[in-house]
mmCIF file of C-alpha atoms in Angstrom:
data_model
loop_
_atom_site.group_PDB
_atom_site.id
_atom_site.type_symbol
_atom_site.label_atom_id
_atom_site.label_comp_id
_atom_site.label_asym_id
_atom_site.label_seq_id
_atom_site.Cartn_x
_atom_site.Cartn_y
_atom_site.Cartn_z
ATOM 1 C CA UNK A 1 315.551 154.422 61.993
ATOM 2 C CA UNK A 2 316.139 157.952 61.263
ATOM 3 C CA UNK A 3 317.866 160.441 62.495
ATOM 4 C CA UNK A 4 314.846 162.937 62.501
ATOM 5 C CA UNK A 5 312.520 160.922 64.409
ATOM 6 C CA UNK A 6 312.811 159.031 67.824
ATOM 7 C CA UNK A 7 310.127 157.259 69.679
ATOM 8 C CA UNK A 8 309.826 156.571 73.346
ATOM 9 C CA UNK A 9 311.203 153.679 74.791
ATOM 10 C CA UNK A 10 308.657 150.680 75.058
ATOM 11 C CA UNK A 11 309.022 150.376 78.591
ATOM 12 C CA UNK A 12 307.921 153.410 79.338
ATOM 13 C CA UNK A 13 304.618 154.206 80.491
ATOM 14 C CA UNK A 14 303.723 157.625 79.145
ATOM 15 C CA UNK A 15 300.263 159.150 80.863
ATOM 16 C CA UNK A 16 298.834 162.214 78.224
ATOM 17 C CA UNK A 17 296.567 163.104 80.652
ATOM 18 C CA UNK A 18 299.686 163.769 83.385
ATOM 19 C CA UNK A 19 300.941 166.417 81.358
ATOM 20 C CA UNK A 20 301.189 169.666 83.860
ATOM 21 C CA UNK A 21 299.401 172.007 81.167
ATOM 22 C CA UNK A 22 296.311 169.535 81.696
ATOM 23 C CA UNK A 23 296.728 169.146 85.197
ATOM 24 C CA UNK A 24 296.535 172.660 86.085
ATOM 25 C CA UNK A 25 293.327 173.561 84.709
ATOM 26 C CA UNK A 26 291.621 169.938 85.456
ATOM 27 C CA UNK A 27 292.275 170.297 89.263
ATOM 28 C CA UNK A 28 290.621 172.844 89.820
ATOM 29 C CA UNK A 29 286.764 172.235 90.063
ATOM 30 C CA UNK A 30 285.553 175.517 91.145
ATOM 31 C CA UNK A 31 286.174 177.457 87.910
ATOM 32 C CA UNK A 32 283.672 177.337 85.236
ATOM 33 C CA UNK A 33 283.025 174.887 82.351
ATOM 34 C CA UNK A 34 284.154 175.501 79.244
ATOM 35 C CA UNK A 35 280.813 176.380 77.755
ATOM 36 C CA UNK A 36 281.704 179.750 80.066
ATOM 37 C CA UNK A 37 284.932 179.927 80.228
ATOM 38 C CA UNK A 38 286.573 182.359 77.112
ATOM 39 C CA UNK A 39 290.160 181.582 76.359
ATOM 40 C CA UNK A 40 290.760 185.128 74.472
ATOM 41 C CA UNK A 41 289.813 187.101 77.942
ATOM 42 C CA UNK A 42 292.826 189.837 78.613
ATOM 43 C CA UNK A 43 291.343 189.493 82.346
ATOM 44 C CA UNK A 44 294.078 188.540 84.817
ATOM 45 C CA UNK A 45 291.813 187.213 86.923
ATOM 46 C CA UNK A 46 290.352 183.649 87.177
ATOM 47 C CA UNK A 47 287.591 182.825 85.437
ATOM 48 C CA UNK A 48 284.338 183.707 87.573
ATOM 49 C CA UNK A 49 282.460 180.371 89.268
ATOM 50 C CA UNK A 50 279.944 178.480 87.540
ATOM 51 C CA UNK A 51 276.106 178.435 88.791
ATOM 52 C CA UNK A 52 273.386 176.851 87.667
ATOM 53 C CA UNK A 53 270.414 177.869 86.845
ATOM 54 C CA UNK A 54 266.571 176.099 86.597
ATOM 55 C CA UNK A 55 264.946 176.563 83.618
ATOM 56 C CA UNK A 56 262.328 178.847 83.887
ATOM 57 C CA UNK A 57 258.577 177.863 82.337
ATOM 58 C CA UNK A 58 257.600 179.471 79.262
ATOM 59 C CA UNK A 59 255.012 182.277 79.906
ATOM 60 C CA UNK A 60 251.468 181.228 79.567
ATOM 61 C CA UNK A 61 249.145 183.613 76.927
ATOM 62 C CA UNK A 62 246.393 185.045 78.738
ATOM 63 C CA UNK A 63 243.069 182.824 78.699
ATOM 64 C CA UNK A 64 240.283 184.420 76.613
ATOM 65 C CA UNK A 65 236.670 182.458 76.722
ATOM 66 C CA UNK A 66 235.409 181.218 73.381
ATOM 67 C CA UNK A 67 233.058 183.458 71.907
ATOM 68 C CA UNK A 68 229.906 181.243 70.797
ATOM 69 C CA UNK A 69 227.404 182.645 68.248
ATOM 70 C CA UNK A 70 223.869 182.593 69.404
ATOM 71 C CA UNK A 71 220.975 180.700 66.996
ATOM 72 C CA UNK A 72 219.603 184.213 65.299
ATOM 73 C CA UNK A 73 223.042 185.787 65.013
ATOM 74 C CA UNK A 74 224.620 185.231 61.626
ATOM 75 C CA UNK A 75 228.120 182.936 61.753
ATOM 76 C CA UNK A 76 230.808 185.193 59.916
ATOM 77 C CA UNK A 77 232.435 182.684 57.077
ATOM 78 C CA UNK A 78 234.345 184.616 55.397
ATOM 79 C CA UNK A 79 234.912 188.228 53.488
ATOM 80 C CA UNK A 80 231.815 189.353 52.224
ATOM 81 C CA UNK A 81 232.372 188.280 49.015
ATOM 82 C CA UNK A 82 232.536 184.505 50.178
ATOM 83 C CA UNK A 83 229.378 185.760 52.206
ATOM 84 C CA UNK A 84 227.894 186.793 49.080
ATOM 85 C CA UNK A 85 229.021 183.748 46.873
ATOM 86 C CA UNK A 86 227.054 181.368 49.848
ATOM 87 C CA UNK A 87 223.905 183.391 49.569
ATOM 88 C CA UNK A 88 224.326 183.101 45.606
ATOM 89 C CA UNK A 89 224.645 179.604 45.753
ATOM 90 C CA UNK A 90 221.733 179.441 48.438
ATOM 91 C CA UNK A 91 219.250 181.144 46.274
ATOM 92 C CA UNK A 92 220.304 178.682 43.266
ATOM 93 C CA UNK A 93 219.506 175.540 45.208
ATOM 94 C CA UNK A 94 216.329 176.735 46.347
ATOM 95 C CA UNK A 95 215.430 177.645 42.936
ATOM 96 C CA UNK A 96 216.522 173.831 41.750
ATOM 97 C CA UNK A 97 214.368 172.188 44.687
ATOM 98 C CA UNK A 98 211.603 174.179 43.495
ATOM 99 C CA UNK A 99 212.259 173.105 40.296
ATOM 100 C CA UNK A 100 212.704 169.192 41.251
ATOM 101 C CA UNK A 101 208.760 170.234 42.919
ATOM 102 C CA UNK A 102 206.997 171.055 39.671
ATOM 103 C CA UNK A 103 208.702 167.803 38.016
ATOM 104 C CA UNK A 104 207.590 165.488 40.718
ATOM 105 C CA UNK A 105 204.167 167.273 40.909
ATOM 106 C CA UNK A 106 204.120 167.031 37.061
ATOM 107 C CA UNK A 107 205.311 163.075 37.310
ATOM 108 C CA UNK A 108 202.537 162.411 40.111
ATOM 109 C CA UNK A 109 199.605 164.120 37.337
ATOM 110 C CA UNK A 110 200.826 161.963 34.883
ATOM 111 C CA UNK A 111 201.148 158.786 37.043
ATOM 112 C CA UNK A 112 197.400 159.280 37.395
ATOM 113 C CA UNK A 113 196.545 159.753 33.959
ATOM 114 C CA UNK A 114 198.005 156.796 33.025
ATOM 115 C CA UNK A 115 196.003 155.097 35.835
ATOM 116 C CA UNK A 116 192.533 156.979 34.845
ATOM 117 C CA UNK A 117 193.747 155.369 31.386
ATOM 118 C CA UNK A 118 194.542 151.908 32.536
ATOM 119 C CA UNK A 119 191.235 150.281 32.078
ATOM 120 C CA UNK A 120 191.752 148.945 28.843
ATOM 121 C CA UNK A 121 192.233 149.237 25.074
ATOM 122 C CA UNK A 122 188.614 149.531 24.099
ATOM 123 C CA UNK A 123 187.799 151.501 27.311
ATOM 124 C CA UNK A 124 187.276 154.990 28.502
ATOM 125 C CA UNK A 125 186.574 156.678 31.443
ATOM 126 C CA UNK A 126 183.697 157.471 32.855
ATOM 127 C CA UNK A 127 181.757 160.391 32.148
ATOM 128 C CA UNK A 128 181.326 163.099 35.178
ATOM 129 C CA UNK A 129 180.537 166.607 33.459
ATOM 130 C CA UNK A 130 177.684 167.746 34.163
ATOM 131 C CA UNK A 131 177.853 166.542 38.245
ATOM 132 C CA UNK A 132 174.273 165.491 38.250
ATOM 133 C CA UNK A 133 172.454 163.724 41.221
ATOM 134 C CA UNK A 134 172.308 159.997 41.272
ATOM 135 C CA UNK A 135 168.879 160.105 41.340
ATOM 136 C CA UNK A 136 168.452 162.037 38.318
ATOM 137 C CA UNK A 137 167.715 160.006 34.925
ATOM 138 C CA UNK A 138 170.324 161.834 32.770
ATOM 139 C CA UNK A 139 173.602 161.189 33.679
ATOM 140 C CA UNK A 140 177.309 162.750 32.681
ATOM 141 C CA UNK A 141 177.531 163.690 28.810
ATOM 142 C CA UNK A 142 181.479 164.355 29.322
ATOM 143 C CA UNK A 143 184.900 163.507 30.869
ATOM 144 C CA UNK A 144 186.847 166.546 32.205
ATOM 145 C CA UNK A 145 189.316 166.274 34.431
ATOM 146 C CA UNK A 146 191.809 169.303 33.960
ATOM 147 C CA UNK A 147 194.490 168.455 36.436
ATOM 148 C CA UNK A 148 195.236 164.745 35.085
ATOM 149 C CA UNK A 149 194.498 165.502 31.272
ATOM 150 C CA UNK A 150 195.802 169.267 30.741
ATOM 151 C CA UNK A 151 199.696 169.592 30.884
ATOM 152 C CA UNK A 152 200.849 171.746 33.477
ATOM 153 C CA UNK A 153 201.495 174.837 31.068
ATOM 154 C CA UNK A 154 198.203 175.185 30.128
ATOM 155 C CA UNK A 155 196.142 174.333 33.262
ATOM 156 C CA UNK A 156 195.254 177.528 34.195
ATOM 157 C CA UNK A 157 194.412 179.049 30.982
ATOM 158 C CA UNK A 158 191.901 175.971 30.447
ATOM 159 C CA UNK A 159 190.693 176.894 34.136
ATOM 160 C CA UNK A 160 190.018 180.582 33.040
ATOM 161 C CA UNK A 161 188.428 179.487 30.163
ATOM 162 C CA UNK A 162 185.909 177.270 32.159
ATOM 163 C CA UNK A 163 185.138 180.070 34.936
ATOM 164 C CA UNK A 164 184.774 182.251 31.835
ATOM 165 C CA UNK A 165 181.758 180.443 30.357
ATOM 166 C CA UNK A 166 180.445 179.885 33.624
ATOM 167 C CA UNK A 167 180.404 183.644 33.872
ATOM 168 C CA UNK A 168 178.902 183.963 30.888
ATOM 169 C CA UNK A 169 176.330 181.086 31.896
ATOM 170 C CA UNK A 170 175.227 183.306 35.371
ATOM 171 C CA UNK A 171 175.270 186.863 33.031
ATOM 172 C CA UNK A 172 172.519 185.143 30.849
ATOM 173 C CA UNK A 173 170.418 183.713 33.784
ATOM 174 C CA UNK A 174 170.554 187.610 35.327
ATOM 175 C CA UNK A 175 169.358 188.823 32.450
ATOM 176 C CA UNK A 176 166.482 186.672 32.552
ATOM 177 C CA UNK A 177 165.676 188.489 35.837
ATOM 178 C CA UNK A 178 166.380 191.560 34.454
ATOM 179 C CA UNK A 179 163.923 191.021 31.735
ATOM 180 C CA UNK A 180 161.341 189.805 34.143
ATOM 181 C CA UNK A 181 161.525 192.703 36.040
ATOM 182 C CA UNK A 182 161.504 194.573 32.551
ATOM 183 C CA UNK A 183 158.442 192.861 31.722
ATOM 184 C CA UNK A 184 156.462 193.514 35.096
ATOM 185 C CA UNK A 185 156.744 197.273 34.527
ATOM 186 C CA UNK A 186 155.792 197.303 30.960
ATOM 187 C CA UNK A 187 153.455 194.002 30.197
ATOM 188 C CA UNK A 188 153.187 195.239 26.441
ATOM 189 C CA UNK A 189 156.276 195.590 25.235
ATOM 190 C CA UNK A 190 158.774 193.565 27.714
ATOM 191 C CA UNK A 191 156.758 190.041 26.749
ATOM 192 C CA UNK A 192 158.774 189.643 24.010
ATOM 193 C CA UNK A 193 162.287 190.647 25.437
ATOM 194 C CA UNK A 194 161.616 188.132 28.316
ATOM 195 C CA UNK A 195 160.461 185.164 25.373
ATOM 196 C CA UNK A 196 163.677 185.992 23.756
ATOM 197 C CA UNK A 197 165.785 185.851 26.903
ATOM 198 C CA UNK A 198 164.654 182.447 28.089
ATOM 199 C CA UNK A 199 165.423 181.401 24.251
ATOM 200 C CA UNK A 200 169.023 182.626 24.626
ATOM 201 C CA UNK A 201 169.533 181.054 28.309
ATOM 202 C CA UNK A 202 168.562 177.751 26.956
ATOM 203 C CA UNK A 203 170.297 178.060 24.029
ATOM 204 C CA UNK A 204 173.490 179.673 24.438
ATOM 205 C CA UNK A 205 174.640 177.929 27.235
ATOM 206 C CA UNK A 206 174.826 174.683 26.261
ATOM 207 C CA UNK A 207 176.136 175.474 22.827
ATOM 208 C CA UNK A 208 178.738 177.467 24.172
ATOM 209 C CA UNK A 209 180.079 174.713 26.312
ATOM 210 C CA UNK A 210 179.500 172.465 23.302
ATOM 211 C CA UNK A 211 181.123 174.876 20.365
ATOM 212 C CA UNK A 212 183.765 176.482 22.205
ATOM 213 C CA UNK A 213 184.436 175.568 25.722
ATOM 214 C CA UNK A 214 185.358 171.684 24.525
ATOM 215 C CA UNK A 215 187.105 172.688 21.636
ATOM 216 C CA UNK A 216 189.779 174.607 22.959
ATOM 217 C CA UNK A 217 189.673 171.887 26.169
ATOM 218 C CA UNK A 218 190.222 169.217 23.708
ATOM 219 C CA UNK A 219 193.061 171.260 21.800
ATOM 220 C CA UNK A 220 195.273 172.005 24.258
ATOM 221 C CA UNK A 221 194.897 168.548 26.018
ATOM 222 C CA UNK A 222 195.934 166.920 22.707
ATOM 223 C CA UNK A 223 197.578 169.537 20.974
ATOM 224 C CA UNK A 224 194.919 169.439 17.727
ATOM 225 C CA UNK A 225 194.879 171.965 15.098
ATOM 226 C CA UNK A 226 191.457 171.180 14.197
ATOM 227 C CA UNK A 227 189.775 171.722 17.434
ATOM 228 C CA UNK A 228 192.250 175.121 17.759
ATOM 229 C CA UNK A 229 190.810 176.750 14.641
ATOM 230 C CA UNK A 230 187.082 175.592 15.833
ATOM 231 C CA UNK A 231 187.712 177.112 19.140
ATOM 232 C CA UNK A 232 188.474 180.687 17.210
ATOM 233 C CA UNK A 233 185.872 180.858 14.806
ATOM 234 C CA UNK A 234 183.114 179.767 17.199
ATOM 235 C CA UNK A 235 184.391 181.926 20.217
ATOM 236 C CA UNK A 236 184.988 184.959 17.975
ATOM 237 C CA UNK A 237 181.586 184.556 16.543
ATOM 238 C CA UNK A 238 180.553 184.885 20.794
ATOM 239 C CA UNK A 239 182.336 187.631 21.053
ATOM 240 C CA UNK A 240 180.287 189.654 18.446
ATOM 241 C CA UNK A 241 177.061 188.047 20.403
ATOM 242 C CA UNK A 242 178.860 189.717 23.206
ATOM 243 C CA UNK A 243 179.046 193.190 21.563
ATOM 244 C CA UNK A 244 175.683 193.268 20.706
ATOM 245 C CA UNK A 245 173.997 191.989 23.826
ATOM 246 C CA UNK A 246 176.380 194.898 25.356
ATOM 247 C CA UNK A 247 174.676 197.255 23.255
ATOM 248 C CA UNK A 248 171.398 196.054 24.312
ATOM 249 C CA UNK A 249 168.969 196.601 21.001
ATOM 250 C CA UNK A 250 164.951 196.936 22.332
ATOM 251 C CA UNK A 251 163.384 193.360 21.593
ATOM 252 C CA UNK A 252 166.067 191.301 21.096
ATOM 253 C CA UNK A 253 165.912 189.791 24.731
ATOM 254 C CA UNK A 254 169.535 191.606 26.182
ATOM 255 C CA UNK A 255 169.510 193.908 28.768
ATOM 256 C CA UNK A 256 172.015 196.159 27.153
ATOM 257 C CA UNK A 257 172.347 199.948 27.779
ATOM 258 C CA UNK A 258 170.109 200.871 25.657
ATOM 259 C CA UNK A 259 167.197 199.044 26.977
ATOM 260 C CA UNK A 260 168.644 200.405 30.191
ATOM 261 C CA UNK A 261 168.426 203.697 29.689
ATOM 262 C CA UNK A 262 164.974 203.413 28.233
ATOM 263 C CA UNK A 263 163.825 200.948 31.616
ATOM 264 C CA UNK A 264 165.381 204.157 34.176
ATOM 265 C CA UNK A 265 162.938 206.454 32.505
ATOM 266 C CA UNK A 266 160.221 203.643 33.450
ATOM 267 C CA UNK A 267 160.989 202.431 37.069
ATOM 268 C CA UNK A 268 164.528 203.331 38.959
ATOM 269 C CA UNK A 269 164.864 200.043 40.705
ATOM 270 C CA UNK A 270 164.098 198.227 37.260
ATOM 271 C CA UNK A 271 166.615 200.510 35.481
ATOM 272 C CA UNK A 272 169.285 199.604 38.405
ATOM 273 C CA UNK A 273 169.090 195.736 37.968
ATOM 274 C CA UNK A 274 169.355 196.118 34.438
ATOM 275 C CA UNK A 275 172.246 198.411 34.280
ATOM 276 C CA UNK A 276 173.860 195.561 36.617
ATOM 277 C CA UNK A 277 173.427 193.245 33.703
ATOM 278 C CA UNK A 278 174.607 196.235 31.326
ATOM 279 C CA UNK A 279 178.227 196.123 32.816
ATOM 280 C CA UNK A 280 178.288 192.124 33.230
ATOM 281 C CA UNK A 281 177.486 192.151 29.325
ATOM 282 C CA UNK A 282 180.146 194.884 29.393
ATOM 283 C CA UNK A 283 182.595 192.487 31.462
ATOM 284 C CA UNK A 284 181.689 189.995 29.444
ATOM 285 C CA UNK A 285 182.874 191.637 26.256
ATOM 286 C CA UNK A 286 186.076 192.741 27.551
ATOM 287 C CA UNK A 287 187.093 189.246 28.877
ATOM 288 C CA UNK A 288 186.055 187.545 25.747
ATOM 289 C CA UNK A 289 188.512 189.569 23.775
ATOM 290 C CA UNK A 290 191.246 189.056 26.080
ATOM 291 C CA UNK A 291 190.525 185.797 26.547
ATOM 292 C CA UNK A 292 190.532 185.289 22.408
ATOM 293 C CA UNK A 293 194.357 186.976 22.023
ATOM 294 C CA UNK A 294 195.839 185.049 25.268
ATOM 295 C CA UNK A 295 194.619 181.853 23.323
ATOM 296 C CA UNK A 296 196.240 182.725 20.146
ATOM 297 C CA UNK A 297 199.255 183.912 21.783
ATOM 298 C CA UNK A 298 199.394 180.419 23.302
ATOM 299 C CA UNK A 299 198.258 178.551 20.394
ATOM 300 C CA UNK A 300 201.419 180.233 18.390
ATOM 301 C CA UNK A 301 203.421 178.335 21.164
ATOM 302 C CA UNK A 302 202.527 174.959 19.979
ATOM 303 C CA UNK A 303 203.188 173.129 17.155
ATOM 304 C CA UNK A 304 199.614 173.511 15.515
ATOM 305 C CA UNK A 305 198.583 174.707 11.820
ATOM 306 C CA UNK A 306 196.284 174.670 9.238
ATOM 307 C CA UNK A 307 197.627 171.978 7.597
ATOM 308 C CA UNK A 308 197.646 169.647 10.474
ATOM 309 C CA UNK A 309 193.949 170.696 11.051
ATOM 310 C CA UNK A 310 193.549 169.783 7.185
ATOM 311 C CA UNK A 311 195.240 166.579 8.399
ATOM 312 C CA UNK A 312 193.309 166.134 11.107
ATOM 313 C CA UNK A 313 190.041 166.479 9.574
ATOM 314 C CA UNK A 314 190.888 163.927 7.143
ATOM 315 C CA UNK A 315 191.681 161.662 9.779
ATOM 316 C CA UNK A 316 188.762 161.691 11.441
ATOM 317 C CA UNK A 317 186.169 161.566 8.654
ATOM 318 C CA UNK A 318 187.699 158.587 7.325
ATOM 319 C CA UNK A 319 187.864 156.936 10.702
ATOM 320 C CA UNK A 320 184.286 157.651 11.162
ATOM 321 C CA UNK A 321 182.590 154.529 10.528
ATOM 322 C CA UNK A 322 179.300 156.497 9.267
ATOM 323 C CA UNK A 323 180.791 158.824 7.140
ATOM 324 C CA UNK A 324 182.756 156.116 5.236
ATOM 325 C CA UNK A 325 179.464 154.450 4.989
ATOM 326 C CA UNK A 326 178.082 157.093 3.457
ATOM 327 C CA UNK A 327 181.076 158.096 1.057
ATOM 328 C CA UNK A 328 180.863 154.465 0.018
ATOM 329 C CA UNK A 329 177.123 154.105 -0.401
ATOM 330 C CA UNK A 330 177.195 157.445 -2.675
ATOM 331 C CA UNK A 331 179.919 155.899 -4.555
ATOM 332 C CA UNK A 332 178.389 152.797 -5.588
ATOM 333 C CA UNK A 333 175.540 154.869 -6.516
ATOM 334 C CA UNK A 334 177.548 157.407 -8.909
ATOM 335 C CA UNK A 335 179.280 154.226 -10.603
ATOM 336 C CA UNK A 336 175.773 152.591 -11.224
ATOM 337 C CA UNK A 337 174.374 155.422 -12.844
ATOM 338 C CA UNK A 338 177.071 156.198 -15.073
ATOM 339 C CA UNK A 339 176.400 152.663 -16.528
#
């Protein structure tokens, strides 16, 4: 075709593989592969054999035992400030579970008030203050039941209040005794003190439960004004009582320091019991006044004032059925005589 190229005849059989450059290298077996063999070598020698080699096993890491953390011995979490944010966050969910506590306590007081209160719309629980005998022909003047109707805030102070007057109640029956022993080492002038301090045991203790004791029971179970500002005039007015049966004036039936000073010139075992009674009058006093400021701090908690005790009052005069009797009957009375 052209006269720069020629191709082989057709009938000849031309082997690539015959060519004596290929021949004299693939003959040879006992030389090395190619993967050893290096081309670019200036060695004159042949090419060094080819031997195989096993693969060896990779080396092992020596075998440590597992270190295992005994029940007492703290676990290791972290740095010790992940250490620290676990015992954070610890303390926090105890604090919430004792939370969730006082709600489900709280829930389970009020579960049974409204059960105690379940007996109907014209109904009202039974009366069991004072616990009196069945056999005994008064029975219970009041309900009182501080754990179902005093909120939980205010439970204990309603508790101190009641071992308060019955504190009070036991200082006026020992000086009773006082007086009596008064009165056995001077029949002339103790008759009098000991007339005067059977008067006061019958009469204060009631009255106190009555004028102050209820009141401030009754305010903070309902939150009333009215019964608040009661509970401070009447309890104030016992803490002056207090003050003066502390001081003890001769004849007025308290066993005050006066009178025992005056009974220690007369008998030493008289003048001991009634110095006893001296520093429960003294005790007395104290509590009273502390008792009278952690009230008002309290009561300056709560949503009370004089106007809703205003309120209050009007309330329940005009939803007394006697007193609007009354208001009515002087009404009708005023109209007729004007005509």
């Amino acid at each position: 075709m052209s006269k720069y190229t020629s191709f082989p005849d057709m009938m000849e059989d031309h082997n690539p593989f015959q060519d004596p450059a290929v021949t004299q290298h693939s003959s040879n077996t006992g030389y090395a592969t190619l993967d050893l063999y290096n081309p670019f070598d200036n060695n004159t020698g042949p090419p060094p054999p080819y031997e195989a080699t096993t693969p060896s096993a990779p080396p092992q890491p020596a075998e440590t035992p597992p270190s295992r953390t005994t029940p007492t011995e703290p676990r290791n979490y972290g740095s010790y400030n992940s250490q620290t944010a676990v015992n954070a966050t610890t303390a926090e969910l105890m604090k919430k579970q004792e939370e969730l506590e006082k709600k489900a306590k709280e829930l389970e007081r009020r579960e049974r008030e409204l059960e105690s209160h379940s007996l109907g719309p014209g109904a009202s629980c039974q009366n069991n203050w004072p616990p009196l005998p069945s056999f005994c022909p008064v029975g219970p003047c009041f309900y009182q039941d501080i754990n179902v109707e005093i909120t939980q805030r205010f439970q204990r102070i309603v508790t101190i209040m009641y071992y308060f007057w019955i504190f009070s109640t036991c200082t006026l029956l020992f000086n009773l005794i006082s007086s009596l022993a008064m009165f056995a080492v001077n029949t002339s002038g103790g008759g009098v003190g000991l007339g005067l301090a059977i008067l006061w045991a019958l009469l204060f203790t009631p009255c106190s439960f009555v004028c102050w004791y209820r009141p401030v029971y009754k305010a903070f179970r309902s939150d009333s004004s009215f019964n608040f500002f009661i509970f401070f005039f009447v309890f104030f007015a016992h803490v002056v009582v207090s003050v003066v049966m502390t001081i003890g004036i001769p004849g007025w039936g308290f066993s005050g320091w006066i009178v025992t000073f005056a009974a220690l010139s007369l008998s030493a075992p008289v003048g001991a019991i009634m110095m006893i009674n001296a520093i429960l009058f003294t005790a007395q006093t104290a509590m009273g006044v502390v008792m009278l400021k952690k009230v008002h701090s309290l009561y300056r908690q709560t949503d009370a004032s004089f106007q809703k005790a205003q309120a209050e009052f009007a309330t329940g005069v005009m939803s007394n059925q006697a007193m609007r009797q009354a208001a009515a009957t002087v009404a009708q009375e005023t109209f007729t005589a004007s005509r």
